[in-house]
Amino acid sequence: MDGLHNWTLAAPEIFLAAAAMILLMIGVYRGERGADLVSSLCVASLGIAIFLVLRLEHGTAYHELFLVDAFTKMMKVLSLLAAGIAIVMSRSYFVLVGVWRFEFPVLVLLATLGMLVMISANDLMTLYLGLEMQSLALYVTAAFQRDSERSTEAGLKYFVLSSVASGMLLYGASLVYGFAGTTSFPGLARGFLAGDVATGAIIGLVFVLAGLVFKISAVPFHMWTPDVYEGAPTPVTALFSVAPKIAAMSLIVSVVMGPFRPLLAQWQQILVAVAVLSTIWGAIAALRQENIKRLMAYSSIANMGYVVLGLAAGTEEGVRSVVIYMIIYLAMNVGTFAVILSMRRKGVMVERISDLSGLAQRQPMMALALLLFMFSMAGIPPLAGFFAKLNVFLAAINAGLYVAATIAVLASVVGAYYYVRIVKVMYFDDPAEAFDRPVERDMAVVMLATALFVFPVFPVFQAPFMNGAQAAAKTFFSGR
Amino acid sequence: MTLAQFFTTHWLGHLIVMVAQCLAIVVPLLVAVAYMTYADRKIWAAIQLRRGPNVVGPFGLLQPFADGLKLVLKETIVPSGANKVLFVLAPMITFITALIAWAVVPFDDGWVVADINVGILYLFAISSLGVYGIMIAGWASNSKYAFLGALRSAAQMVSYEVSIGFVLITVLLCAGSLNLSAIVKAQEGGFWSWYWLPLFPMFIVFFISALAETNRTPFDLPMSEAELVAGFHTEYSAMTFGLFFLGEYANMILLSGMGAVLFLGGWYSPLPFAPFTWIPGVVWFALKIAVLLFVFSWTKGTVPRYRYDQLMRLGWKVFLPFSLLWVALTAAAIQLFGWGPG
Amino acid sequence: MIHALAFYVFAAVTVVSAFMVISARNPVHSVLYLILAFFNSAALFLLMGAEFIAMILVIVYVGAVAVLFLFVVMMLDINIAELRQGFLKYLPIGAAVGIALFAEILLALGAWSVSPVAAGSLRAKVSDVPNTEALGRLIYTDYMFLFQAAGMVLLIAMIGAIVLTLRTRPGVRRQKIAAQIGRRREEAVVLVKTRVGEGVSS
């Protein structure tokens, strides 16, 4: 029974799968009334999964298909956190629009399961299955508000474009397999280290990267992002902007730093190009946006550009900067979406930037929180976002990517404009009609926690995060 | 080169053997189809206290040939709005798929044209193709009745194929092989050691799904004459209709053959001792098919037609969960008690 | 020789019918060509000795997927001319992408060198186990994890389909078999004695 050797390494995944099926049954038997119960049980299961992840030992399982190390554990905890927060934030929105059903938290749970499988992938086949598991569940959540034309359109667009990306990924994977003769990451690494690198394998690598870059919505595979972000129900957008990004990013890290590290010269150019284009396009295209969800879409494109830049360095420092960036990005984004989800007037969601006018006079605390998130995203010291960008730029410069780093810094200056514009609208424009009060308790808690993290928790207590990221990054360099 | 060498090594010899084998199956099969229609009508007549066909030949025995001759001599009418190529292709597909499946059916120990490893999958694959003839016919006719019939048929066949699939899985779990001869051999012995007894519920599910697969009453919605004139073959006449008719009966015989192989011990005699084992296996096999075919006709004579929603309900809400459960039970029993094959 | 001949026939039919899938004017014909392509691919698998995969291809793709596909396409009312309007406009871009991809493949094939790791697995190991059994032995041991993960993917697809399409409409009267059979005479029938010439007033 070689395949079952070390099977407990997948305990969080097995637990989540079992929990999802049980919760589905509970939901079916309790009907519409079960949504609240299922939702809180889902959050509880994600919490238990975090606990299980933390207790895992390191190693490979299932015939080397599955890998657990410090990096994967870190990323798993982050995506579980993101998914849990997304479920917590979704209730009031879906109740408001009248589609609060138990399937939603279960689907998020299943998507998270897919993310965990992706993160732990140690083989191209595991990678693909995890990716599909995650994507399938996410397509459905995007179209979850099925009576809204925009939501179904978002779901369909995401589905069609994402399928193309999956197709490219599979095509690339088959080329890699055809030329390297194995799909296992350690096997590929051994082959490439031995020095026989076929052109076909490099073409395959390009396609695999293209498929993965689509999932983090970096330029040139970003076209779907604004429409999907705008059309999907807002809590789903909140989920999209963090959890799948974390999973896909960690997948890119483990693919390029694992099996393809010997091909550094080849993928470095690609990633640098992706990073530069994303940061520029994310900054410029966001300038004209009026809808705050679309704005967040471009913001996430730009942010992913910075992360990819850190990875493109290809060094231990680079991977560390990726991990730190993802932690901070999670906090900033979740907080911003908690604010967006609280933007409702007389029980109707509003999502235009001008709706925020004069928020500082009506709801000073909420305005202050958003100010913190926006300044942090703009990279203004001493907020957390500044340290995220600083680490990325340092890693890029130390790896000799001077031009790319310079362009990215310039792009971040341009990008700062639209973040600051929101602050200006909130603090200096004439007050618009007030939002409904009080703010939902769930949202308030999320806002408070993330705002505190952005300032002062992270800037003051950096050491544990840095150490964690350092340990995660080290796994790729100390030989597993 | 001796004659034996010629037939076993030379390619021409191979070809002749192959054609002979095909004929040896197809000709008796077509005769069987002809007399199946006769038997069918006689049985319904008996159920309805009539006499049935009794004019052409002694006891009406030549009736099927008279009918066949009539169909051949009539003019084939292709409706002007029809898609001509597909319209003619559809009956052929139905007829051909009903015939080619017989290649893997073992009539007796070693009496099989192609003794392939995945015989049961082949049978399942071919029987799932029958639906194309009907769908293409319904679409190509460019007639609403035919089209509605085709849609019903597609939905129905796909639904019941699922439970047939699970039935097949239980059988091959017990037999440990996908080869039909091996499945029959796993049931060696008297009627008490055939699979119909341990897998009795699956046998019933199989039979009812077979009725649905062949569009027979109570599942003959694709051609229900009360609503759809004649369903998918409304626009067909003469030999094109004849091919549908032949295909339908050949399919019934095929599914009965499948039932005999999977559940009724194929060519084995029900009582495994002297006077019965003298009778050749192929006769037992034919008798088993005949018994199943009788039940087909019997059902048609006595059961009213299902409504569409009832049909779907039975397929998806009753058979599917039930057969799924039974697969799990069978697998568990085999694993726990070591009843499995080796 | 017959083997090679069969290969070329099946391969040629596969390619031609695959081309017809995208070029046929009528969508129903496209689906039928698609089915033909599936069939021939199954035959190609058979030639390679992968009989299990061949049969599963026919059962799953031809017997189930394509039937549903045909089912839907037959009911669509597509205006082909309208669909083809953009064809010429996008032709140059499509052609450029196609040529680039084709060139890449040529490049890759030109530099064909198989890594020493791959050389070992180029030829399938010949063994006396039927390939259904061989596949089963692999899937349920080494690739257990992937098998289960694939199962989860299908489960998600099922949940998704139900979530997006199942609607419970109010006011629909459904058949409740248990309730219908469980009904008793007293609940359903009232006997009323009527006098001649008066009738029954509710």
mmCIF file with all atom_site columns, N, CA, C and O in Angstrom, chain A residues 274-315:
data_model
loop_
_atom_site.group_PDB
_atom_site.id
_atom_site.type_symbol
_atom_site.label_atom_id
_atom_site.label_alt_id
_atom_site.label_comp_id
_atom_site.label_asym_id
_atom_site.label_entity_id
_atom_site.label_seq_id
_atom_site.pdbx_PDB_ins_code
_atom_site.Cartn_x
_atom_site.Cartn_y
_atom_site.Cartn_z
_atom_site.occupancy
_atom_site.B_iso_or_equiv
_atom_site.pdbx_formal_charge
_atom_site.auth_seq_id
_atom_site.auth_comp_id
_atom_site.auth_asym_id
_atom_site.auth_atom_id
_atom_site.pdbx_PDB_model_num
ATOM 1   N N  . VAL A 1 274 ? 5.658   39.958 -16.760 1.00 0.00 ? 274 VAL A N  1
ATOM 2   C CA . VAL A 1 274 ? 4.325   39.933 -16.160 1.00 0.00 ? 274 VAL A CA 1
ATOM 3   C C  . VAL A 1 274 ? 4.226   40.965 -15.053 1.00 0.00 ? 274 VAL A C  1
ATOM 4   O O  . VAL A 1 274 ? 3.263   41.735 -14.970 1.00 0.00 ? 274 VAL A O  1
ATOM 5   N N  . ALA A 1 275 ? 5.275   41.041 -14.216 1.00 0.00 ? 275 ALA A N  1
ATOM 6   C CA . ALA A 1 275 ? 5.243   41.948 -13.072 1.00 0.00 ? 275 ALA A CA 1
ATOM 7   C C  . ALA A 1 275 ? 5.185   43.392 -13.535 1.00 0.00 ? 275 ALA A C  1
ATOM 8   O O  . ALA A 1 275 ? 4.348   44.177 -13.077 1.00 0.00 ? 275 ALA A O  1
ATOM 9   N N  . VAL A 1 276 ? 6.052   43.744 -14.483 1.00 0.00 ? 276 VAL A N  1
ATOM 10  C CA . VAL A 1 276 ? 6.105   45.130 -14.934 1.00 0.00 ? 276 VAL A CA 1
ATOM 11  C C  . VAL A 1 276 ? 4.787   45.534 -15.570 1.00 0.00 ? 276 VAL A C  1
ATOM 12  O O  . VAL A 1 276 ? 4.187   46.566 -15.235 1.00 0.00 ? 276 VAL A O  1
ATOM 13  N N  . LEU A 1 277 ? 4.287   44.681 -16.487 1.00 0.00 ? 277 LEU A N  1
ATOM 14  C CA . LEU A 1 277 ? 3.038   45.006 -17.172 1.00 0.00 ? 277 LEU A CA 1
ATOM 15  C C  . LEU A 1 277 ? 1.891   45.136 -16.178 1.00 0.00 ? 277 LEU A C  1
ATOM 16  O O  . LEU A 1 277 ? 1.076   46.052 -16.265 1.00 0.00 ? 277 LEU A O  1
ATOM 17  N N  . SER A 1 278 ? 1.828   44.227 -15.197 1.00 0.00 ? 278 SER A N  1
ATOM 18  C CA . SER A 1 278 ? 0.717   44.266 -14.246 1.00 0.00 ? 278 SER A CA 1
ATOM 19  C C  . SER A 1 278 ? 0.754   45.532 -13.417 1.00 0.00 ? 278 SER A C  1
ATOM 20  O O  . SER A 1 278 ? -0.275  46.174 -13.207 1.00 0.00 ? 278 SER A O  1
ATOM 21  N N  . THR A 1 279 ? 1.915   45.887 -12.943 1.00 0.00 ? 279 THR A N  1
ATOM 22  C CA . THR A 1 279 ? 1.969   47.074 -12.088 1.00 0.00 ? 279 THR A CA 1
ATOM 23  C C  . THR A 1 279 ? 1.573   48.310 -12.887 1.00 0.00 ? 279 THR A C  1
ATOM 24  O O  . THR A 1 279 ? 0.799   49.143 -12.415 1.00 0.00 ? 279 THR A O  1
ATOM 25  N N  . ILE A 1 280 ? 2.072   48.418 -14.142 1.00 0.00 ? 280 ILE A N  1
ATOM 26  C CA . ILE A 1 280 ? 1.749   49.602 -14.935 1.00 0.00 ? 280 ILE A CA 1
ATOM 27  C C  . ILE A 1 280 ? 0.256   49.638 -15.248 1.00 0.00 ? 280 ILE A C  1
ATOM 28  O O  . ILE A 1 280 ? -0.439  50.622 -15.000 1.00 0.00 ? 280 ILE A O  1
ATOM 29  N N  . TRP A 1 281 ? -0.258  48.517 -15.783 1.00 0.00 ? 281 TRP A N  1
ATOM 30  C CA . TRP A 1 281 ? -1.640  48.492 -16.217 1.00 0.00 ? 281 TRP A CA 1
ATOM 31  C C  . TRP A 1 281 ? -2.577  48.658 -15.020 1.00 0.00 ? 281 TRP A C  1
ATOM 32  O O  . TRP A 1 281 ? -3.574  49.388 -15.090 1.00 0.00 ? 281 TRP A O  1
ATOM 33  N N  . GLY A 1 282 ? -2.241  48.012 -13.909 1.00 0.00 ? 282 GLY A N  1
ATOM 34  C CA . GLY A 1 282 ? -3.083  48.124 -12.726 1.00 0.00 ? 282 GLY A CA 1
ATOM 35  C C  . GLY A 1 282 ? -3.169  49.563 -12.253 1.00 0.00 ? 282 GLY A C  1
ATOM 36  O O  . GLY A 1 282 ? -4.217  50.029 -11.815 1.00 0.00 ? 282 GLY A O  1
ATOM 37  N N  . ALA A 1 283 ? -2.057  50.315 -12.381 1.00 0.00 ? 283 ALA A N  1
ATOM 38  C CA . ALA A 1 283 ? -2.062  51.700 -11.919 1.00 0.00 ? 283 ALA A CA 1
ATOM 39  C C  . ALA A 1 283 ? -2.819  52.591 -12.883 1.00 0.00 ? 283 ALA A C  1
ATOM 40  O O  . ALA A 1 283 ? -3.648  53.408 -12.471 1.00 0.00 ? 283 ALA A O  1
ATOM 41  N N  . ILE A 1 284 ? -2.567  52.410 -14.188 1.00 0.00 ? 284 ILE A N  1
ATOM 42  C CA . ILE A 1 284 ? -3.134  53.353 -15.158 1.00 0.00 ? 284 ILE A CA 1
ATOM 43  C C  . ILE A 1 284 ? -4.637  53.125 -15.335 1.00 0.00 ? 284 ILE A C  1
ATOM 44  O O  . ILE A 1 284 ? -5.438  54.066 -15.296 1.00 0.00 ? 284 ILE A O  1
ATOM 45  N N  . ALA A 1 285 ? -5.017  51.854 -15.506 1.00 0.00 ? 285 ALA A N  1
ATOM 46  C CA . ALA A 1 285 ? -6.419  51.595 -15.816 1.00 0.00 ? 285 ALA A CA 1
ATOM 47  C C  . ALA A 1 285 ? -7.316  51.940 -14.645 1.00 0.00 ? 285 ALA A C  1
ATOM 48  O O  . ALA A 1 285 ? -8.496  52.209 -14.820 1.00 0.00 ? 285 ALA A O  1
ATOM 49  N N  . ALA A 1 286 ? -6.770  51.930 -13.427 1.00 0.00 ? 286 ALA A N  1
ATOM 50  C CA . ALA A 1 286 ? -7.606  52.186 -12.264 1.00 0.00 ? 286 ALA A CA 1
ATOM 51  C C  . ALA A 1 286 ? -7.966  53.657 -12.145 1.00 0.00 ? 286 ALA A C  1
ATOM 52  O O  . ALA A 1 286 ? -8.920  54.016 -11.477 1.00 0.00 ? 286 ALA A O  1
ATOM 53  N N  . LEU A 1 287 ? -7.220  54.519 -12.820 1.00 0.00 ? 287 LEU A N  1
ATOM 54  C CA . LEU A 1 287 ? -7.406  55.953 -12.628 1.00 0.00 ? 287 LEU A CA 1
ATOM 55  C C  . LEU A 1 287 ? -8.826  56.398 -12.963 1.00 0.00 ? 287 LEU A C  1
ATOM 56  O O  . LEU A 1 287 ? -9.369  57.291 -12.331 1.00 0.00 ? 287 LEU A O  1
ATOM 57  N N  . ARG A 1 288 ? -9.401  55.802 -13.989 1.00 0.00 ? 288 ARG A N  1
ATOM 58  C CA . ARG A 1 288 ? -10.682 56.299 -14.471 1.00 0.00 ? 288 ARG A CA 1
ATOM 59  C C  . ARG A 1 288 ? -11.880 55.573 -13.858 1.00 0.00 ? 288 ARG A C  1
ATOM 60  O O  . ARG A 1 288 ? -13.009 55.816 -14.252 1.00 0.00 ? 288 ARG A O  1
ATOM 61  N N  . GLN A 1 289 ? -11.652 54.664 -12.948 1.00 0.00 ? 289 GLN A N  1
ATOM 62  C CA . GLN A 1 289 ? -12.769 53.852 -12.464 1.00 0.00 ? 289 GLN A CA 1
ATOM 63  C C  . GLN A 1 289 ? -13.668 54.630 -11.515 1.00 0.00 ? 289 GLN A C  1
ATOM 64  O O  . GLN A 1 289 ? -13.194 55.388 -10.682 1.00 0.00 ? 289 GLN A O  1
ATOM 65  N N  . GLU A 1 290 ? -14.957 54.411 -11.654 1.00 0.00 ? 290 GLU A N  1
ATOM 66  C CA . GLU A 1 290 ? -15.927 55.041 -10.764 1.00 0.00 ? 290 GLU A CA 1
ATOM 67  C C  . GLU A 1 290 ? -16.503 54.033 -9.782  1.00 0.00 ? 290 GLU A C  1
ATOM 68  O O  . GLU A 1 290 ? -16.999 54.377 -8.728  1.00 0.00 ? 290 GLU A O  1
ATOM 69  N N  . ASN A 1 291 ? -16.452 52.757 -10.181 1.00 0.00 ? 291 ASN A N  1
ATOM 70  C CA . ASN A 1 291 ? -17.036 51.713 -9.356  1.00 0.00 ? 291 ASN A CA 1
ATOM 71  C C  . ASN A 1 291 ? -15.962 51.147 -8.448  1.00 0.00 ? 291 ASN A C  1
ATOM 72  O O  . ASN A 1 291 ? -14.876 50.773 -8.908  1.00 0.00 ? 291 ASN A O  1
ATOM 73  N N  . ILE A 1 292 ? -16.265 51.066 -7.170  1.00 0.00 ? 292 ILE A N  1
ATOM 74  C CA . ILE A 1 292 ? -15.193 50.702 -6.251  1.00 0.00 ? 292 ILE A CA 1
ATOM 75  C C  . ILE A 1 292 ? -14.784 49.244 -6.403  1.00 0.00 ? 292 ILE A C  1
ATOM 76  O O  . ILE A 1 292 ? -13.617 48.874 -6.197  1.00 0.00 ? 292 ILE A O  1
ATOM 77  N N  . LYS A 1 293 ? -15.718 48.375 -6.847  1.00 0.00 ? 293 LYS A N  1
ATOM 78  C CA . LYS A 1 293 ? -15.333 46.974 -7.048  1.00 0.00 ? 293 LYS A CA 1
ATOM 79  C C  . LYS A 1 293 ? -14.389 46.837 -8.240  1.00 0.00 ? 293 LYS A C  1
ATOM 80  O O  . LYS A 1 293 ? -13.429 46.057 -8.220  1.00 0.00 ? 293 LYS A O  1
ATOM 81  N N  . ARG A 1 294 ? -14.674 47.615 -9.296  1.00 0.00 ? 294 ARG A N  1
ATOM 82  C CA . ARG A 1 294 ? -13.755 47.589 -10.444 1.00 0.00 ? 294 ARG A CA 1
ATOM 83  C C  . ARG A 1 294 ? -12.388 48.135 -10.026 1.00 0.00 ? 294 ARG A C  1
ATOM 84  O O  . ARG A 1 294 ? -11.348 47.624 -10.442 1.00 0.00 ? 294 ARG A O  1
ATOM 85  N N  . LEU A 1 295 ? -12.434 49.167 -9.211  1.00 0.00 ? 295 LEU A N  1
ATOM 86  C CA . LEU A 1 295 ? -11.181 49.746 -8.739  1.00 0.00 ? 295 LEU A CA 1
ATOM 87  C C  . LEU A 1 295 ? -10.359 48.689 -7.998  1.00 0.00 ? 295 LEU A C  1
ATOM 88  O O  . LEU A 1 295 ? -9.150  48.549 -8.208  1.00 0.00 ? 295 LEU A O  1
ATOM 89  N N  . MET A 1 296 ? -11.064 47.920 -7.144  1.00 0.00 ? 296 MET A N  1
ATOM 90  C CA . MET A 1 296 ? -10.352 46.880 -6.401  1.00 0.00 ? 296 MET A CA 1
ATOM 91  C C  . MET A 1 296 ? -9.796  45.827 -7.338  1.00 0.00 ? 296 MET A C  1
ATOM 92  O O  . MET A 1 296 ? -8.753  45.218 -7.067  1.00 0.00 ? 296 MET A O  1
ATOM 93  N N  . ALA A 1 297 ? -10.487 45.604 -8.459  1.00 0.00 ? 297 ALA A N  1
ATOM 94  C CA . ALA A 1 297 ? -9.982  44.629 -9.431  1.00 0.00 ? 297 ALA A CA 1
ATOM 95  C C  . ALA A 1 297 ? -8.633  45.084 -9.962  1.00 0.00 ? 297 ALA A C  1
ATOM 96  O O  . ALA A 1 297 ? -7.665  44.312 -9.984  1.00 0.00 ? 297 ALA A O  1
ATOM 97  N N  . TYR A 1 298 ? -8.581  46.355 -10.392 1.00 0.00 ? 298 TYR A N  1
ATOM 98  C CA . TYR A 1 298 ? -7.303  46.843 -10.908 1.00 0.00 ? 298 TYR A CA 1
ATOM 99  C C  . TYR A 1 298 ? -6.258  46.891 -9.812  1.00 0.00 ? 298 TYR A C  1
ATOM 100 O O  . TYR A 1 298 ? -5.074  46.626 -10.050 1.00 0.00 ? 298 TYR A O  1
ATOM 101 N N  . SER A 1 299 ? -6.707  47.238 -8.612  1.00 0.00 ? 299 SER A N  1
ATOM 102 C CA . SER A 1 299 ? -5.755  47.263 -7.508  1.00 0.00 ? 299 SER A CA 1
ATOM 103 C C  . SER A 1 299 ? -5.158  45.871 -7.300  1.00 0.00 ? 299 SER A C  1
ATOM 104 O O  . SER A 1 299 ? -3.955  45.724 -7.059  1.00 0.00 ? 299 SER A O  1
ATOM 105 N N  . SER A 1 300 ? -5.998  44.833 -7.424  1.00 0.00 ? 300 SER A N  1
ATOM 106 C CA . SER A 1 300 ? -5.445  43.494 -7.200  1.00 0.00 ? 300 SER A CA 1
ATOM 107 C C  . SER A 1 300 ? -4.515  43.098 -8.340  1.00 0.00 ? 300 SER A C  1
ATOM 108 O O  . SER A 1 300 ? -3.524  42.396 -8.124  1.00 0.00 ? 300 SER A O  1
ATOM 109 N N  . ILE A 1 301 ? -4.819  43.575 -9.560  1.00 0.00 ? 301 ILE A N  1
ATOM 110 C CA . ILE A 1 301 ? -3.892  43.292 -10.671 1.00 0.00 ? 301 ILE A CA 1
ATOM 111 C C  . ILE A 1 301 ? -2.522  43.885 -10.343 1.00 0.00 ? 301 ILE A C  1
ATOM 112 O O  . ILE A 1 301 ? -1.485  43.224 -10.456 1.00 0.00 ? 301 ILE A O  1
ATOM 113 N N  . ALA A 1 302 ? -2.531  45.164 -9.893  1.00 0.00 ? 302 ALA A N  1
ATOM 114 C CA . ALA A 1 302 ? -1.262  45.828 -9.583  1.00 0.00 ? 302 ALA A CA 1
ATOM 115 C C  . ALA A 1 302 ? -0.544  45.102 -8.445  1.00 0.00 ? 302 ALA A C  1
ATOM 116 O O  . ALA A 1 302 ? 0.655   44.813 -8.531  1.00 0.00 ? 302 ALA A O  1
ATOM 117 N N  . ASN A 1 303 ? -1.320  44.766 -7.394  1.00 0.00 ? 303 ASN A N  1
ATOM 118 C CA . ASN A 1 303 ? -0.697  44.089 -6.257  1.00 0.00 ? 303 ASN A CA 1
ATOM 119 C C  . ASN A 1 303 ? -0.048  42.782 -6.666  1.00 0.00 ? 303 ASN A C  1
ATOM 120 O O  . ASN A 1 303 ? 1.047   42.443 -6.215  1.00 0.00 ? 303 ASN A O  1
ATOM 121 N N  . MET A 1 304 ? -0.743  42.029 -7.540  1.00 0.00 ? 304 MET A N  1
ATOM 122 C CA . MET A 1 304 ? -0.167  40.760 -7.985  1.00 0.00 ? 304 MET A CA 1
ATOM 123 C C  . MET A 1 304 ? 1.115   41.014 -8.752  1.00 0.00 ? 304 MET A C  1
ATOM 124 O O  . MET A 1 304 ? 2.054   40.218 -8.707  1.00 0.00 ? 304 MET A O  1
ATOM 125 N N  . GLY A 1 305 ? 1.151   42.142 -9.466  1.00 0.00 ? 305 GLY A N  1
ATOM 126 C CA . GLY A 1 305 ? 2.388   42.492 -10.155 1.00 0.00 ? 305 GLY A CA 1
ATOM 127 C C  . GLY A 1 305 ? 3.553   42.604 -9.189  1.00 0.00 ? 305 GLY A C  1
ATOM 128 O O  . GLY A 1 305 ? 4.633   42.051 -9.426  1.00 0.00 ? 305 GLY A O  1
ATOM 129 N N  . TYR A 1 306 ? 3.324   43.288 -8.060  1.00 0.00 ? 306 TYR A N  1
ATOM 130 C CA . TYR A 1 306 ? 4.419   43.439 -7.077  1.00 0.00 ? 306 TYR A CA 1
ATOM 131 C C  . TYR A 1 306 ? 4.841   42.074 -6.534  1.00 0.00 ? 306 TYR A C  1
ATOM 132 O O  . TYR A 1 306 ? 6.034   41.792 -6.387  1.00 0.00 ? 306 TYR A O  1
ATOM 133 N N  . VAL A 1 307 ? 3.839   41.234 -6.237  1.00 0.00 ? 307 VAL A N  1
ATOM 134 C CA . VAL A 1 307 ? 4.183   39.917 -5.697  1.00 0.00 ? 307 VAL A CA 1
ATOM 135 C C  . VAL A 1 307 ? 5.037   39.144 -6.690  1.00 0.00 ? 307 VAL A C  1
ATOM 136 O O  . VAL A 1 307 ? 6.060   38.541 -6.329  1.00 0.00 ? 307 VAL A O  1
ATOM 137 N N  . VAL A 1 308 ? 4.612   39.164 -7.961  1.00 0.00 ? 308 VAL A N  1
ATOM 138 C CA . VAL A 1 308 ? 5.359   38.420 -8.977  1.00 0.00 ? 308 VAL A CA 1
ATOM 139 C C  . VAL A 1 308 ? 6.773   38.970 -9.101  1.00 0.00 ? 308 VAL A C  1
ATOM 140 O O  . VAL A 1 308 ? 7.725   38.217 -9.293  1.00 0.00 ? 308 VAL A O  1
ATOM 141 N N  . LEU A 1 309 ? 6.900   40.288 -8.934  1.00 0.00 ? 309 LEU A N  1
ATOM 142 C CA . LEU A 1 309 ? 8.235   40.878 -8.999  1.00 0.00 ? 309 LEU A CA 1
ATOM 143 C C  . LEU A 1 309 ? 9.132   40.287 -7.908  1.00 0.00 ? 309 LEU A C  1
ATOM 144 O O  . LEU A 1 309 ? 10.283  39.942 -8.151  1.00 0.00 ? 309 LEU A O  1
ATOM 145 N N  . GLY A 1 310 ? 8.552   40.152 -6.707  1.00 0.00 ? 310 GLY A N  1
ATOM 146 C CA . GLY A 1 310 ? 9.327   39.561 -5.626  1.00 0.00 ? 310 GLY A CA 1
ATOM 147 C C  . GLY A 1 310 ? 9.764   38.151 -5.973  1.00 0.00 ? 310 GLY A C  1
ATOM 148 O O  . GLY A 1 310 ? 10.908  37.759 -5.748  1.00 0.00 ? 310 GLY A O  1
ATOM 149 N N  . LEU A 1 311 ? 8.833   37.400 -6.567  1.00 0.00 ? 311 LEU A N  1
ATOM 150 C CA . LEU A 1 311 ? 9.157   36.022 -6.916  1.00 0.00 ? 311 LEU A CA 1
ATOM 151 C C  . LEU A 1 311 ? 10.208  35.977 -8.016  1.00 0.00 ? 311 LEU A C  1
ATOM 152 O O  . LEU A 1 311 ? 11.098  35.115 -8.015  1.00 0.00 ? 311 LEU A O  1
ATOM 153 N N  . ALA A 1 312 ? 10.106  36.937 -8.968  1.00 0.00 ? 312 ALA A N  1
ATOM 154 C CA . ALA A 1 312 ? 11.020  36.922 -10.111 1.00 0.00 ? 312 ALA A CA 1
ATOM 155 C C  . ALA A 1 312 ? 12.471  37.036 -9.653  1.00 0.00 ? 312 ALA A C  1
ATOM 156 O O  . ALA A 1 312 ? 13.382  36.638 -10.380 1.00 0.00 ? 312 ALA A O  1
ATOM 157 N N  . ALA A 1 313 ? 12.674  37.587 -8.463  1.00 0.00 ? 313 ALA A N  1
ATOM 158 C CA . ALA A 1 313 ? 14.042  37.665 -7.964  1.00 0.00 ? 313 ALA A CA 1
ATOM 159 C C  . ALA A 1 313 ? 14.651  36.263 -7.871  1.00 0.00 ? 313 ALA A C  1
ATOM 160 O O  . ALA A 1 313 ? 15.848  36.090 -8.086  1.00 0.00 ? 313 ALA A O  1
ATOM 161 N N  . GLY A 1 314 ? 13.812  35.274 -7.551  1.00 0.00 ? 314 GLY A N  1
ATOM 162 C CA . GLY A 1 314 ? 14.295  33.901 -7.546  1.00 0.00 ? 314 GLY A CA 1
ATOM 163 C C  . GLY A 1 314 ? 15.201  33.590 -6.379  1.00 0.00 ? 314 GLY A C  1
ATOM 164 O O  . GLY A 1 314 ? 15.915  32.589 -6.397  1.00 0.00 ? 314 GLY A O  1
ATOM 165 N N  . THR A 1 315 ? 15.196  34.433 -5.373  1.00 0.00 ? 315 THR A N  1
ATOM 166 C CA . THR A 1 315 ? 16.066  34.199 -4.223  1.00 0.00 ? 315 THR A CA 1
ATOM 167 C C  . THR A 1 315 ? 15.227  33.901 -2.986  1.00 0.00 ? 315 THR A C  1
ATOM 168 O O  . THR A 1 315 ? 14.013  34.057 -2.998  1.00 0.00 ? 315 THR A O  1
#
